Coordinates of C-alpha atoms in Angstrom, one line a residue:
M213 CA 11.4 10.4 28.2
T214 CA 14.7 8.8 27.2
Q215 CA 15.4 7.1 24.0
N216 CA 18.4 5.1 22.5
L217 CA 19.6 7.0 19.7
S218 CA 22.4 4.6 18.8
A219 CA 22.4 1.4 16.8
D220 CA 24.5 -1.0 18.1
A221 CA 27.0 -2.8 15.9
G222 CA 25.8 -4.8 12.8
Q223 CA 22.2 -3.5 13.1
S224 CA 20.4 -1.4 10.0
H225 CA 21.2 1.9 9.6
V226 CA 17.3 2.1 9.0
M227 CA 15.7 4.2 11.7
P228 CA 14.0 1.5 13.9
T229 CA 10.7 3.5 13.6
Y230 CA 8.8 0.0 12.2
A231 CA 8.4 -3.4 13.9
R232 CA 9.2 -5.0 10.8
L233 CA 7.8 -8.7 9.6
P234 CA 10.7 -11.0 9.2
V235 CA 10.0 -11.5 5.0
S236 CA 11.3 -9.6 2.6
F237 CA 9.9 -10.0 -1.3
E238 CA 11.9 -9.6 -4.6
R239 CA 9.0 -9.7 -7.2
G240 CA 5.5 -9.8 -7.6
K241 CA 3.0 -10.1 -10.1
G242 CA -1.2 -9.2 -9.8
V243 CA -2.1 -10.3 -6.2
W244 CA 1.0 -12.1 -5.5
L245 CA 4.6 -11.6 -3.7
Y246 CA 7.5 -13.6 -3.8
N247 CA 9.9 -13.6 -1.5
A248 CA 13.6 -14.8 -2.1
E249 CA 13.3 -18.6 -2.4
G250 CA 10.0 -18.0 -4.6
N251 CA 7.4 -18.8 -2.2
P252 CA 4.0 -17.3 -3.1
Y253 CA 2.1 -14.6 -0.9
L254 CA -1.4 -13.8 -1.2
D255 CA -1.5 -9.8 -0.9
A256 CA -4.7 -8.6 0.7
L257 CA -3.1 -5.6 1.9
T258 CA -1.7 -3.8 -1.5
G259 CA 0.9 -1.8 0.5
I260 CA -1.8 -0.2 2.6
A261 CA -4.2 0.4 0.0
V262 CA -1.6 1.4 -2.7
C263 CA -1.1 -1.0 -5.5
G264 CA -4.6 -1.2 -6.6
L265 CA -4.1 -2.6 -9.6
G266 CA -1.7 -5.3 -8.0
H267 CA 1.7 -5.6 -8.7
A268 CA 3.8 -5.1 -12.0
H269 CA 0.5 -3.9 -13.6
E270 CA 1.4 -3.7 -17.6
G271 CA -0.2 -0.2 -18.1
V272 CA 1.6 1.2 -15.3
R273 CA 4.5 -0.4 -16.1
H274 CA 4.7 0.7 -19.4
A275 CA 3.7 4.6 -18.6
I276 CA 6.5 4.4 -16.0
S277 CA 9.2 3.1 -18.5
Q278 CA 8.3 5.4 -21.5
Q279 CA 8.4 8.7 -19.4
A280 CA 11.6 7.3 -17.7
D281 CA 12.7 7.4 -21.4
T282 CA 11.9 10.8 -21.7
L283 CA 12.0 13.1 -18.7
L284 CA 11.1 12.3 -15.0
H285 CA 11.1 16.2 -13.6
T286 CA 11.3 19.7 -14.3
S287 CA 10.0 21.9 -11.5
N288 CA 6.8 23.1 -11.4
L289 CA 8.3 26.6 -12.5
Y290 CA 7.5 25.2 -15.8
E291 CA 4.1 24.0 -17.4
I292 CA 3.7 20.1 -16.9
D293 CA 1.2 19.1 -19.8
L294 CA 0.5 15.5 -18.1
Q295 CA -0.1 17.5 -14.7
S296 CA -2.6 19.5 -16.2
R297 CA -3.9 17.0 -18.1
L298 CA -4.2 14.7 -14.9
A299 CA -5.8 17.7 -13.0
D300 CA -8.6 17.7 -16.0
R301 CA -9.3 14.3 -15.1
L302 CA -9.4 14.1 -11.5
C303 CA -12.0 17.4 -11.6
E304 CA -13.7 15.3 -14.3
V305 CA -14.3 12.0 -12.3
S306 CA -15.2 14.3 -9.0
G307 CA -17.1 17.2 -9.9
M308 CA -14.0 19.3 -8.1
D309 CA -12.9 22.4 -9.8
N310 CA -9.0 22.4 -9.3
V311 CA -6.1 20.6 -7.9
F312 CA -2.5 20.5 -6.1
F313 CA -0.6 17.9 -6.6
C314 CA 1.9 16.8 -3.6
N315 CA 3.6 13.3 -2.9
S316 CA 1.6 11.8 -0.3
G317 CA -1.6 11.5 1.8
A318 CA -0.5 13.4 4.7
E319 CA 0.8 16.2 2.5
S320 CA -2.9 16.7 0.5
N321 CA -4.3 17.0 4.1
E322 CA -1.6 19.5 5.0
A323 CA -2.7 21.2 1.9
A324 CA -6.7 20.9 2.8
I325 CA -5.7 22.6 6.3
K326 CA -4.1 25.2 5.3
I327 CA -7.0 25.8 2.9
A328 CA -9.2 25.7 5.8
R329 CA -7.2 28.0 8.0
M330 CA -6.6 30.6 4.4
Y331 CA -10.0 30.4 4.2
G332 CA -10.9 31.4 7.6
H333 CA -8.7 34.5 7.9
C334 CA -9.9 35.9 4.5
Q335 CA -13.0 35.9 6.7
D336 CA -11.0 38.1 9.2
I337 CA -10.8 34.9 11.6
D338 CA -7.7 35.4 13.6
N339 CA -7.8 31.7 15.0
P340 CA -9.5 29.6 12.6
T341 CA -10.5 26.2 14.0
I342 CA -11.0 22.7 12.3
L343 CA -13.6 20.0 13.3
V344 CA -11.9 16.9 13.5
M345 CA -13.0 13.3 14.4
R346 CA -12.4 11.0 17.0
G347 CA -11.0 7.6 15.4
A348 CA -9.6 9.7 12.7
F349 CA -6.1 9.0 11.0
H350 CA -4.8 11.7 8.8
G351 CA -1.1 11.3 8.3
R352 CA 2.1 11.9 10.8
T353 CA 3.1 15.4 9.8
L354 CA 2.7 17.9 13.2
A355 CA -0.5 19.4 11.6
T356 CA -1.6 16.0 10.4
L357 CA -0.6 14.2 13.8
T358 CA -2.8 16.9 15.1
A359 CA -5.6 16.3 13.6
T360 CA -5.1 12.4 13.7
A361 CA -7.0 11.0 17.2
N362 CA -4.3 8.6 18.5
R363 CA -2.2 9.5 21.8
K364 CA 0.0 6.6 21.1
I365 CA 1.3 8.4 17.9
Q366 CA 1.0 12.0 19.3
A367 CA 3.0 11.0 22.3
G368 CA 6.5 13.0 22.3
F369 CA 5.8 15.0 19.6
E370 CA 3.9 17.9 22.1
P371 CA 3.5 20.5 21.9
L372 CA 1.2 19.8 18.7
L373 CA -0.6 22.4 17.1
S374 CA -4.0 24.8 17.9
G375 CA -6.9 25.3 15.9
F376 CA -8.0 22.1 16.0
V377 CA -11.5 20.7 18.4
R378 CA -12.5 17.0 18.0
T379 CA -15.9 15.6 18.1
E380 CA -17.5 12.0 17.9
F381 CA -17.6 10.7 14.2
G382 CA -20.6 9.5 12.6
D383 CA -23.0 11.8 15.1
M384 CA -24.9 14.7 14.2
D385 CA -26.1 15.4 17.5
A386 CA -22.2 15.1 18.6
V387 CA -21.1 17.9 15.3
R388 CA -24.0 20.3 16.4
A389 CA -23.2 20.3 20.4
T390 CA -19.5 21.0 19.5
A391 CA -20.2 23.4 17.3
K392 CA -22.3 25.5 20.1
N393 CA -19.5 25.3 22.6
T394 CA -16.7 26.1 19.8
K395 CA -15.8 29.8 18.4
H396 CA -14.2 30.3 15.2
I397 CA -15.0 26.5 13.3
V398 CA -14.2 27.2 9.7
A399 CA -14.3 23.7 8.3
V400 CA -14.7 20.1 9.1
L401 CA -12.1 17.3 8.0
A402 CA -13.2 13.9 7.7
E403 CA -13.0 10.1 6.6
P404 CA -15.8 8.8 4.7
I405 CA -15.0 5.2 6.4
Q406 CA -12.5 5.6 9.2
G407 CA -9.6 3.3 7.9
E408 CA -7.0 2.9 10.6
A409 CA -9.6 3.0 13.3
G410 CA -11.2 -0.3 12.4
I411 CA -13.0 0.3 9.2
N412 CA -15.5 2.4 10.8
Q413 CA -18.5 3.5 8.5
P414 CA -20.9 6.1 9.4
P415 CA -24.8 6.1 9.5
K416 CA -26.3 6.3 6.1
G417 CA -26.7 9.8 5.2
Y418 CA -24.0 11.4 7.6
L419 CA -22.2 12.9 4.9
Q420 CA -25.5 14.6 3.5
E421 CA -26.1 16.1 6.9
L422 CA -22.7 17.0 7.2
R423 CA -22.4 18.8 3.9
K424 CA -26.0 20.6 5.1
H425 CA -24.5 21.4 8.7
C426 CA -21.5 23.1 6.9
D427 CA -23.5 24.7 4.5
A428 CA -25.7 26.3 7.2
E429 CA -22.6 27.6 8.9
G430 CA -20.6 29.2 6.1
W431 CA -17.7 25.8 6.9
L432 CA -16.1 24.1 4.2
L433 CA -16.5 20.1 4.3
M434 CA -13.1 18.5 3.9
L435 CA -12.9 14.7 3.1
D436 CA -10.1 12.5 3.5
E437 CA -9.6 10.1 0.9
V438 CA -6.5 9.0 1.2
Q439 CA -7.1 5.0 1.6
T440 CA -11.6 5.5 0.4
G441 CA -10.4 6.7 -2.8
N442 CA -9.8 5.5 -6.4
G443 CA -12.1 2.8 -6.6
R444 CA -11.5 1.1 -3.3
T445 CA -15.1 1.3 -1.9
G446 CA -17.2 0.6 -5.4
K447 CA -17.0 4.2 -6.4
Y448 CA -14.4 6.5 -7.7
F449 CA -14.7 8.6 -4.4
A450 CA -16.5 7.1 -1.6
F451 CA -18.5 9.9 -1.1
Q452 CA -20.1 9.5 -4.6
H453 CA -22.2 6.9 -2.7
E454 CA -24.1 9.7 -1.2
D455 CA -25.5 13.0 -3.4
I456 CA -23.0 15.5 -2.4
L457 CA -19.8 17.3 -3.3
P458 CA -16.9 18.6 -0.7
D459 CA -15.4 21.9 -0.7
V460 CA -11.7 20.0 0.0
L461 CA -10.9 16.4 -1.0
T462 CA -7.8 14.9 -0.6
T463 CA -6.3 11.3 -2.1
A464 CA -3.3 9.5 -2.8
K465 CA -2.5 5.7 -1.6
G466 CA -3.8 4.0 -4.9
L467 CA -3.6 7.1 -7.4
G468 CA -0.1 5.9 -8.3
N469 CA -0.2 2.3 -7.7
G470 CA 3.1 2.8 -6.0
V471 CA 4.7 5.7 -7.3
P472 CA 4.4 8.4 -4.5
I473 CA 1.6 11.2 -5.5
G474 CA -0.8 12.7 -3.4
A475 CA -3.6 15.4 -4.8
C476 CA -5.6 18.1 -2.7
L477 CA -8.7 18.9 -4.8
A478 CA -10.8 22.2 -4.4
A479 CA -14.5 23.0 -5.3
G480 CA -16.4 26.0 -5.3
K481 CA -15.3 28.8 -2.6
A482 CA -12.4 26.8 -1.7
A483 CA -11.2 26.5 -5.2
G484 CA -10.0 30.2 -4.9
V485 CA -8.7 30.0 -1.4
L486 CA -4.8 29.2 -2.6
G487 CA -3.5 31.8 -4.9
L488 CA 0.4 32.3 -6.3
G489 CA 2.7 31.5 -3.8
A490 CA 0.6 30.3 -1.3
H491 CA 1.7 26.9 -1.3
A492 CA 4.3 24.7 -3.4
T493 CA 6.3 21.7 -3.5
T494 CA 9.4 20.6 -5.5
F495 CA 8.5 17.0 -6.4
G496 CA 4.3 17.2 -6.5
G497 CA 3.1 16.4 -9.6
N498 CA 6.1 15.7 -11.7
L499 CA 5.9 13.8 -14.8
L500 CA 6.8 10.1 -13.7
A501 CA 3.7 10.6 -11.1
C502 CA 1.6 11.8 -13.3
A503 CA 2.3 9.5 -15.9
A504 CA 1.6 6.6 -13.4
A505 CA -1.5 8.0 -12.3
H506 CA -2.8 8.3 -15.7
A507 CA -2.3 4.9 -16.3
V508 CA -4.0 4.1 -13.1
L509 CA -7.5 6.2 -14.3
D510 CA -7.2 4.7 -17.4
T511 CA -7.4 1.0 -15.7
I512 CA -9.7 1.8 -13.0
L513 CA -12.3 3.4 -15.7
D514 CA -12.1 1.8 -18.8
E515 CA -12.4 -1.8 -16.9
G516 CA -15.1 -0.8 -14.4
L517 CA -12.8 -1.6 -11.6
A518 CA -14.7 0.3 -9.2
A519 CA -17.8 -1.7 -9.8
R520 CA -15.7 -5.0 -9.5
A521 CA -14.5 -3.7 -6.1
S522 CA -18.2 -3.7 -4.9
E523 CA -18.7 -7.1 -6.3
L524 CA -15.7 -8.6 -4.7
G525 CA -15.7 -7.0 -1.4
E526 CA -19.3 -8.4 -1.5
R527 CA -18.2 -12.2 -2.3
I528 CA -14.9 -12.1 0.0
R529 CA -17.2 -10.6 2.9
D530 CA -19.9 -13.3 2.4
G531 CA -17.4 -16.3 2.1
V532 CA -15.8 -15.2 5.5
D533 CA -19.3 -15.3 6.9
Q534 CA -20.1 -18.2 5.8
G535 CA -16.5 -20.3 6.4
L536 CA -16.8 -19.2 9.8
K537 CA -20.9 -19.9 10.6
G538 CA -21.0 -20.8 14.1
S539 CA -18.1 -19.8 15.3
N540 CA -17.9 -17.7 18.2
R541 CA -14.6 -15.8 16.7
I542 CA -16.5 -13.3 14.6
K543 CA -17.9 -10.4 16.2
E544 CA -18.7 -8.3 13.1
I545 CA -17.5 -8.5 9.1
R546 CA -18.0 -4.6 7.8
G547 CA -16.6 -2.5 4.8
L548 CA -17.5 -1.2 1.5
G549 CA -16.0 -2.3 -1.7
L550 CA -12.6 -3.9 -1.1
M551 CA -12.0 -1.9 2.2
I552 CA -13.1 -5.0 4.6
G553 CA -12.8 -4.6 8.3
I554 CA -13.4 -8.0 10.3
E555 CA -13.8 -7.6 14.1
L556 CA -12.7 -10.8 16.2
A557 CA -14.3 -11.5 19.6
D558 CA -11.0 -12.4 21.0
E559 CA -7.6 -10.0 20.6
T560 CA -5.7 -10.4 17.1
K561 CA -2.3 -11.1 18.6
G562 CA -0.8 -13.5 16.7
V563 CA -3.1 -13.7 13.7
V564 CA -0.9 -11.7 11.3
Q565 CA 1.9 -14.3 11.6
A566 CA -0.3 -17.3 11.3
A567 CA -1.7 -15.8 7.7
M568 CA 2.1 -15.4 6.8
E569 CA 2.3 -18.9 7.7
K570 CA -0.3 -20.0 5.5
G571 CA 1.0 -17.5 2.4
L572 CA -1.7 -14.4 3.1
L573 CA -0.4 -10.9 3.8
L574 CA -2.6 -8.8 5.8
N575 CA -2.5 -6.6 9.0
C576 CA -4.3 -5.8 12.1
I577 CA -5.5 -2.1 13.3
G578 CA -6.6 -2.1 17.3
D579 CA -6.9 -4.9 19.2
R580 CA -9.7 -6.8 17.5
V581 CA -10.1 -5.7 13.7
V582 CA -8.2 -7.9 10.5
R583 CA -8.1 -5.5 7.7
L584 CA -8.2 -6.6 4.2
L585 CA -7.6 -4.2 1.1
P586 CA -6.6 -6.0 -1.7
A587 CA -6.4 -5.2 -5.1
L588 CA -9.0 -4.2 -7.4
T589 CA -8.1 -6.6 -10.1
M590 CA -8.1 -9.8 -8.4
T591 CA -10.0 -12.3 -9.9
D592 CA -13.0 -14.6 -8.2
E593 CA -10.8 -17.6 -7.8
E594 CA -8.3 -15.4 -6.3
A595 CA -10.8 -13.7 -3.8
D596 CA -11.8 -17.4 -3.0
E597 CA -8.3 -18.3 -2.2
L598 CA -7.9 -15.5 0.0
V599 CA -11.3 -16.1 2.0
Q600 CA -9.8 -20.1 1.9
R601 CA -6.9 -18.9 3.5
L602 CA -8.2 -16.2 5.7
V603 CA -10.5 -18.7 7.3
A604 CA -8.1 -21.6 7.8
T605 CA -5.9 -18.9 9.6
L606 CA -8.9 -17.7 12.2
E607 CA -10.1 -21.4 12.6
S608 CA -6.4 -22.5 13.4
L609 CA -6.1 -19.9 16.2

C-alpha cells in the first residue's frame, strides 16, 4: 500500500487523518457553538461525549482559571493532592479501590490491558489472552487497535498484537464456546454499550452473567466506560444499572469536560497488580486536569445530572419517535440516557450535512445509525429544539 506522503503547497500542515467538515467554531455556551460569523449550532455531539456539561461551563471554567493562576504541572514524582482526592472521589462513586490517571480513553484501556497481562503472568501464564468483542472500539494505539473490531482502521498497521481472542457481544453462549476453545484467557474487555458500533445494547442481565462467568473462570472483568461513563447513561457509570462490580474500569471523555484526562480504576484482585515502576505517565493526573475533573464531579453529583440524563434521553427518543410516526425512515431508536442511536432504514449519506444546514451537529456511525450525545445540562426546551431540527432533517431527505 502506498500513500502520498507530501502535502500540496498551500494546504494545511496538519496530517490529513480526518475528513473535516467545512465549519469552524470560535466560541460556545451551554449546548450552543458559534462559528466565525456568529451563527449558532445546537451541539448534539459534544466533542463525541466529551463536553457533558456543555461549553464554557462556569464551574469548569472557574476551576481551570484558578488552577492556572497557581500551578499546572509538577510530575508524578511528587505527591499531587488534587489527584489523590480525585482518586478518592472516583472510588467512592464507583466502588473501586484505586486509580491510575492518564490522558485519554486509549491510554486508560492500555493500562487495563497491561493489568490483565501482568495478572496472567503472576499466575505463570506465559501468553495471557484477553477476550474482546465483535463491534468493539477501545482506541487507536497498537494494543487498543488490536482489541478494536474494525478491520478498516486496522489496515496498514499490521502486525497487530497477539494475546486477544474475539467473540460475539451480548451473547453468553458465544463467550462460553470461545472459552472452551481458547487456552489462557485471563480477562474479558467489553463496553457496557458499544458506542462506535452503533449504540449496541446487550440483553438485560448480560453484565451480571459475564460477571458470574469471570468469577467461575478466575478471569478479570474489565469494562470500557470511556463513552458510557460520567453520567451519560443515567447512572454515573453504566455498569451500575446492574448489580455488579468490575475488576477494572476505564473512563475518560466526559471526566474533564474538554480537558484531557483518563482513568483506569481497579478493584479487588486487580487493585494490587500494578506495583512500583510497573506503569507511568508524564502528564496523567496533573493539577490542571484534576481540577477540571473535580468540577465535573461536583456538578454531576450535586445537580443530579445522571438522573437528568435519563429524563432527557427518554424525552428525545419519544420526541423523535412521535415526530416521525408513520414514516418509513426509522428502523429503530435505541440507547440509554443521553447515548442515543437512531437506526435508519436507508443509509445515512447526507444526514450530517443536512443537519448542519439546519444548525444541528451530530454524527453517523456505520452506514445507517445517527448518533446523539448531547450535554447533560440541556434544558427541556433545548431537547425539544434538537428533536425538531433532527426530525426536519430526516424528513428533508
